[in-house]
């Protein structure tokens, strides 16, 4: 019997996108005119329900690391479960490790819900709504996070999309603007900020840093197509992750700095009871023929 999650498909004349609500509300693959825009999930990893090998997953209610799973908020100190094996920190929130329910779906969109009660992974209640939709050449991801706790709570949002690198076909380059780069220490936690470097081809770049003061716009030029990313005002940080020896990179629009709950800036949002944080990102595609 297969252990793979149920998949929901979106399709129009340009896009074919598959989503696994029960596997962290993740995108399994996203193809534009038959070519992968996001790193596709290998069949064996899908069968193993390995959400970190999917094409894109949501970051809610926080992005990246909380140092050693510990933080102070208000008058209390909280200890979180280290939620990934071998990781000294809590990372990427809870949404990517939970099953989302499907509220509505059709050929062009899917709406998913996640209701969280306080636990050892996150001590505050919230409800998240994630919408993934295609229209024309654009893929749009939207998030609404509502504080359902009786207290004010910290809240963040973002996505973790992976993009393939086809080094055999040519270079892939990222064009964007940001104000500063957070430099990590031996524990992969921000310890300083510096002027961002000028990156060349991503194929030759090794990086895992958060960038603050992001413009909210980015262009990725690949050998096959151009990807234009636009993010809403809530997402003014971005994490660029390009590990050595791997045929992919991640460009993650997020709402706050790594380890923001322990003093790094920009901070997380603080939501009053019933207050909502909204975030959105759009991935719009352009063919090389249109650029010529």
Short mmCIF file of C-alpha atoms in Angstrom, two decimals:
data_model
loop_
_atom_site.label_atom_id
_atom_site.label_comp_id
_atom_site.label_asym_id
_atom_site.label_seq_id
_atom_site.Cartn_x
_atom_site.Cartn_y
_atom_site.Cartn_z
CA UNK A 1 0.00 0.00 0.00
CA UNK A 2 1.33 3.42 -0.94
CA UNK A 3 2.30 5.84 1.81
CA UNK A 4 2.31 8.82 -0.54
CA UNK A 5 -0.01 11.72 0.33
CA UNK A 6 -3.10 12.60 -1.67
CA UNK A 7 -2.30 15.17 -4.34
CA UNK A 8 -4.44 18.00 -5.70
CA UNK A 9 -3.70 19.24 -9.22
CA UNK A 10 -3.98 22.75 -10.65
CA UNK A 11 -3.73 23.16 -14.41
CA UNK A 12 -4.24 25.76 -17.11
CA UNK A 13 -2.72 26.32 -20.55
CA UNK A 14 0.64 27.21 -18.97
CA UNK A 15 0.92 25.59 -15.54
CA UNK A 16 0.71 22.11 -14.06
CA UNK A 17 1.02 22.26 -10.25
CA UNK A 18 0.53 19.50 -7.69
CA UNK A 19 -0.04 20.14 -3.98
CA UNK A 20 -0.01 17.79 -0.97
CA UNK A 21 -2.19 19.35 1.75
CA UNK A 22 -1.57 16.52 4.21
CA UNK A 23 2.20 16.85 3.71
CA UNK A 24 2.71 20.28 5.22
CA UNK A 25 0.55 22.07 2.66
CA UNK A 26 3.52 21.72 0.31
CA UNK A 27 3.84 22.08 -3.44
CA UNK A 28 5.10 18.80 -4.89
CA UNK A 29 5.99 20.12 -8.33
CA UNK A 30 5.24 23.11 -10.54
CA UNK A 31 5.77 23.01 -14.29
CA UNK A 32 5.34 25.84 -16.76
CA UNK A 33 4.82 24.68 -20.35
CA UNK A 34 6.15 21.28 -19.30
CA UNK A 35 9.39 22.48 -17.70
CA UNK A 36 10.08 22.44 -13.96
CA UNK A 37 10.04 25.89 -12.36
CA UNK A 38 10.47 24.48 -8.85
CA UNK A 39 12.62 21.51 -7.85
CA UNK A 40 10.32 18.48 -8.27
CA UNK A 41 9.83 16.06 -5.40
CA UNK A 42 11.41 12.64 -6.11
CA UNK A 43 8.87 9.82 -6.02
CA UNK A 44 10.74 8.00 -3.25
CA UNK A 45 10.78 11.14 -1.08
CA UNK A 46 7.06 11.62 -1.66
CA UNK A 47 6.44 8.01 -0.65
CA UNK A 48 8.56 8.63 2.47
CA UNK A 49 6.55 11.82 3.12
CA UNK A 50 9.74 13.86 3.34
CA UNK A 51 8.41 17.41 3.20
CA UNK A 52 11.90 18.94 3.09
CA UNK A 53 12.43 17.38 -0.34
CA UNK A 54 9.29 18.96 -1.78
CA UNK A 55 9.26 21.87 -4.21
CA UNK A 56 8.00 24.49 -1.75
CA UNK A 57 6.56 24.54 1.76
CA UNK A 58 5.04 27.25 3.97
CA UNK A 59 6.89 28.88 6.85
CA UNK A 60 4.40 29.58 9.63
CA UNK A 61 4.39 30.97 12.30
CA UNK A 62 8.11 31.68 11.97
CA UNK A 63 10.94 31.43 9.47
CA UNK A 64 14.35 29.84 9.87
CA UNK A 65 15.97 29.28 13.28
CA UNK A 66 15.06 30.09 16.87
CA UNK A 67 18.34 29.70 18.74
CA UNK A 68 18.46 26.39 20.59
CA UNK A 69 14.65 26.37 20.63
CA UNK A 70 14.51 29.03 23.35
CA UNK A 71 13.15 32.57 23.47
CA UNK A 72 11.62 35.15 25.78
CA UNK A 73 8.35 36.87 24.90
CA UNK A 74 6.64 39.20 27.33
CA UNK A 75 7.33 38.04 30.87
CA UNK A 76 7.88 34.37 30.00
CA UNK A 77 10.64 32.22 28.57
CA UNK A 78 9.62 29.39 26.26
CA UNK A 79 11.42 26.19 25.25
CA UNK A 80 10.52 24.58 21.93
CA UNK A 81 11.14 21.11 20.60
CA UNK A 82 14.07 20.90 18.19
CA UNK A 83 11.89 19.76 15.33
CA UNK A 84 14.47 18.38 12.88
CA UNK A 85 16.84 15.52 13.61
CA UNK A 86 20.41 16.69 14.12
CA UNK A 87 19.38 20.35 14.41
CA UNK A 88 20.26 22.28 17.57
CA UNK A 89 17.52 24.85 16.96
CA UNK A 90 13.80 25.01 16.32
CA UNK A 91 13.37 25.80 12.63
CA UNK A 92 10.81 26.85 10.01
CA UNK A 93 7.72 26.91 12.24
CA UNK A 94 5.13 24.16 12.54
CA UNK A 95 3.12 24.46 9.33
CA UNK A 96 5.44 22.37 7.16
CA UNK A 97 5.20 19.44 9.58
CA UNK A 98 1.41 19.42 9.95
CA UNK A 99 -1.45 18.21 7.78
CA UNK A 100 -3.55 21.01 6.29
CA UNK A 101 -7.23 20.49 5.53
CA UNK A 102 -8.73 21.43 2.17
CA UNK A 103 -11.37 24.12 2.43
CA UNK A 104 -12.01 24.47 -1.32
CA UNK A 105 -10.33 23.53 -4.59
CA UNK A 106 -10.86 23.69 -8.33
CA UNK A 107 -8.70 23.49 -11.46
CA UNK A 108 -7.05 26.84 -10.76
CA UNK A 109 -6.79 27.17 -6.98
CA UNK A 110 -6.76 25.42 -3.64
CA UNK A 111 -7.52 26.85 -0.19
CA UNK A 112 -6.05 25.04 2.82
CA UNK A 113 -6.51 25.52 6.56
CA UNK A 114 -4.35 24.78 9.59
CA UNK A 115 -5.59 25.24 13.15
CA UNK A 116 -2.86 25.12 15.80
CA UNK A 117 -3.31 24.70 19.53
CA UNK A 118 -0.45 25.51 21.95
CA UNK A 119 2.04 22.66 22.27
CA UNK A 120 5.76 22.00 22.71
CA UNK A 121 6.43 23.08 19.11
CA UNK A 122 4.75 26.51 19.44
CA UNK A 123 3.12 27.81 22.63
CA UNK A 124 0.49 30.06 21.01
CA UNK A 125 -2.77 29.32 19.20
CA UNK A 126 -3.29 30.44 15.62
CA UNK A 127 -5.20 29.64 12.47
CA UNK A 128 -3.52 29.77 9.07
CA UNK A 129 -5.15 29.88 5.66
CA UNK A 130 -2.98 29.17 2.62
CA UNK A 131 -4.17 29.73 -0.94
CA UNK A 132 -2.27 28.54 -4.01
CA UNK A 133 -3.60 29.68 -7.38
CA UNK A 134 -2.62 29.88 -11.04
CA UNK A 135 -3.78 32.52 -13.51
CA UNK A 136 -2.21 32.90 -16.92
CA UNK A 137 1.57 32.70 -16.49
CA UNK A 138 1.49 33.48 -12.76
CA UNK A 139 1.55 31.21 -9.71
CA UNK A 140 0.40 33.01 -6.55
CA UNK A 141 0.78 31.91 -2.93
CA UNK A 142 -1.19 33.67 -0.21
CA UNK A 143 -1.24 33.32 3.57
CA UNK A 144 -3.51 34.67 6.32
CA UNK A 145 -2.48 33.95 9.92
CA UNK A 146 -4.93 34.86 12.67
CA UNK A 147 -4.07 34.95 16.36
CA UNK A 148 -6.68 32.73 18.02
CA UNK A 149 -4.96 32.92 21.40
CA UNK A 150 -6.20 35.05 24.31
CA UNK A 151 -2.77 36.74 24.42
CA UNK A 152 -0.76 38.88 22.07
CA UNK A 153 1.56 36.54 20.15
CA UNK A 154 4.59 36.76 17.86
CA UNK A 155 3.92 35.80 14.27
CA UNK A 156 5.86 35.41 11.04
CA UNK A 157 5.24 34.05 7.58
CA UNK A 158 6.97 33.06 4.37
CA UNK A 159 7.64 30.28 1.90
CA UNK A 160 10.58 28.02 1.15
CA UNK A 161 10.61 27.45 -2.64
CA UNK A 162 13.44 25.48 -4.22
CA UNK A 163 14.54 26.22 -7.79
CA UNK A 164 16.48 23.78 -9.98
CA UNK A 165 19.94 24.59 -11.34
CA UNK A 166 20.57 23.18 -14.81
CA UNK A 167 24.31 23.74 -14.93
CA UNK A 168 24.68 21.69 -18.10
CA UNK A 169 22.42 24.11 -19.98
CA UNK A 170 24.02 27.32 -18.71
CA UNK A 171 24.11 29.88 -15.92
CA UNK A 172 21.35 30.89 -13.54
CA UNK A 173 21.50 34.43 -12.13
CA UNK A 174 19.54 36.23 -9.43
CA UNK A 175 18.79 39.94 -9.78
CA UNK A 176 17.36 41.73 -6.75
CA UNK A 177 18.03 44.50 -4.21
CA UNK A 178 18.42 44.43 -0.44
CA UNK A 179 20.09 46.56 2.22
CA UNK A 180 22.16 44.16 4.30
CA UNK A 181 23.19 40.55 4.77
CA UNK A 182 23.12 38.83 8.16
CA UNK A 183 26.34 36.94 8.83
CA UNK A 184 26.08 33.63 10.66
CA UNK A 185 28.26 32.27 13.46
CA UNK A 186 29.40 28.71 14.07
CA UNK A 187 25.85 27.82 15.16
CA UNK A 188 24.31 29.24 11.95
CA UNK A 189 22.83 32.13 13.91
CA UNK A 190 23.13 35.80 12.88
CA UNK A 191 25.95 37.58 14.71
CA UNK A 192 26.52 40.65 12.51
CA UNK A 193 25.28 42.40 9.40
CA UNK A 194 27.28 43.51 6.40
CA UNK A 195 26.94 45.00 2.96
CA UNK A 196 25.50 42.34 0.63
CA UNK A 197 27.95 40.94 -1.90
CA UNK A 198 27.34 41.02 -5.63
CA UNK A 199 26.53 37.46 -6.60
CA UNK A 200 27.57 36.04 -9.92
CA UNK A 201 26.11 32.88 -11.37
CA UNK A 202 24.29 30.90 -8.69
CA UNK A 203 25.86 27.76 -10.11
CA UNK A 204 29.18 29.01 -8.65
CA UNK A 205 27.79 30.47 -5.40
CA UNK A 206 27.70 28.91 -1.93
CA UNK A 207 25.46 30.86 0.46
CA UNK A 208 23.00 30.43 3.34
CA UNK A 209 22.12 33.90 4.61
CA UNK A 210 19.18 36.12 5.43
CA UNK A 211 19.02 39.49 3.67
CA UNK A 212 17.12 42.39 5.21
CA UNK A 213 15.62 45.46 3.61
CA UNK A 214 14.63 43.38 0.59
CA UNK A 215 12.85 45.26 -2.19
CA UNK A 216 10.14 42.60 -2.51
CA UNK A 217 11.06 41.97 -6.15
CA UNK A 218 13.48 39.53 -7.73
CA UNK A 219 14.29 38.18 -11.17
CA UNK A 220 15.83 34.79 -11.80
CA UNK A 221 17.30 34.29 -15.26
CA UNK A 222 17.76 30.62 -16.14
CA UNK A 223 18.88 28.95 -19.37
CA UNK A 224 15.24 28.11 -20.11
CA UNK A 225 13.04 30.96 -18.84
CA UNK A 226 12.82 34.04 -16.66
CA UNK A 227 11.16 33.93 -13.23
CA UNK A 228 9.85 37.19 -11.77
CA UNK A 229 9.03 37.14 -8.05
CA UNK A 230 6.94 39.81 -6.36
CA UNK A 231 6.10 39.78 -2.65
CA UNK A 232 3.70 41.78 -0.53
CA UNK A 233 4.86 44.38 2.00
CA UNK A 234 4.75 41.83 4.83
CA UNK A 235 7.70 40.00 3.26
CA UNK A 236 10.70 42.32 3.34
CA UNK A 237 13.40 39.80 4.17
CA UNK A 238 14.67 36.98 1.99
CA UNK A 239 16.83 33.95 2.64
CA UNK A 240 19.14 32.75 -0.14
CA UNK A 241 20.29 29.15 0.28
CA UNK A 242 22.64 27.52 -2.21
CA UNK A 243 24.32 24.43 -0.73
CA UNK A 244 27.56 23.09 -2.15
CA UNK A 245 27.30 20.34 -4.72
CA UNK A 246 23.51 20.41 -5.06
CA UNK A 247 21.55 21.09 -8.29
CA UNK A 248 19.17 23.59 -6.67
CA UNK A 249 18.91 26.75 -4.63
CA UNK A 250 16.22 28.27 -2.43
CA UNK A 251 15.03 31.87 -2.49
CA UNK A 252 12.70 32.39 0.47
CA UNK A 253 10.57 35.53 0.89
CA UNK A 254 9.97 35.90 4.63
CA UNK A 255 8.65 38.44 7.11
CA UNK A 256 11.51 38.66 9.61
CA UNK A 257 15.16 37.99 10.30
CA UNK A 258 16.56 34.62 11.33
CA UNK A 259 16.37 34.19 15.13
CA UNK A 260 14.25 37.34 15.39
CA UNK A 261 12.74 36.24 18.71
CA UNK A 262 16.20 36.53 20.27
CA UNK A 263 16.87 40.07 19.16
CA UNK A 264 17.78 39.98 15.49
CA UNK A 265 16.02 42.54 13.30
CA UNK A 266 13.66 42.99 11.56
CA UNK A 267 11.51 41.50 14.34
CA UNK A 268 8.48 39.28 14.06
CA UNK A 269 5.03 40.83 13.98
CA UNK A 270 3.08 40.89 17.24
CA UNK A 271 -0.61 40.14 16.77
CA UNK A 272 -3.32 41.09 19.22
CA UNK A 273 -6.07 38.49 19.79
CA UNK A 274 -8.04 37.98 16.52
CA UNK A 275 -5.58 40.15 14.58
CA UNK A 276 -4.42 38.78 11.21
CA UNK A 277 -1.13 38.90 9.32
CA UNK A 278 -1.42 38.60 5.53
CA UNK A 279 1.38 37.75 3.10
CA UNK A 280 1.55 36.98 -0.59
CA UNK A 281 4.11 36.09 -3.24
CA UNK A 282 3.72 35.72 -6.99
CA UNK A 283 5.92 33.74 -9.36
CA UNK A 284 5.40 35.06 -12.89
CA UNK A 285 7.01 33.39 -15.87
CA UNK A 286 8.46 34.81 -19.07
CA UNK A 287 9.77 32.79 -22.00
CA UNK A 288 13.18 33.48 -23.50
CA UNK A 289 11.47 34.14 -26.84
CA UNK A 290 9.56 37.06 -25.30
CA UNK A 291 12.78 38.50 -23.92
CA UNK A 292 14.59 38.36 -27.27
#
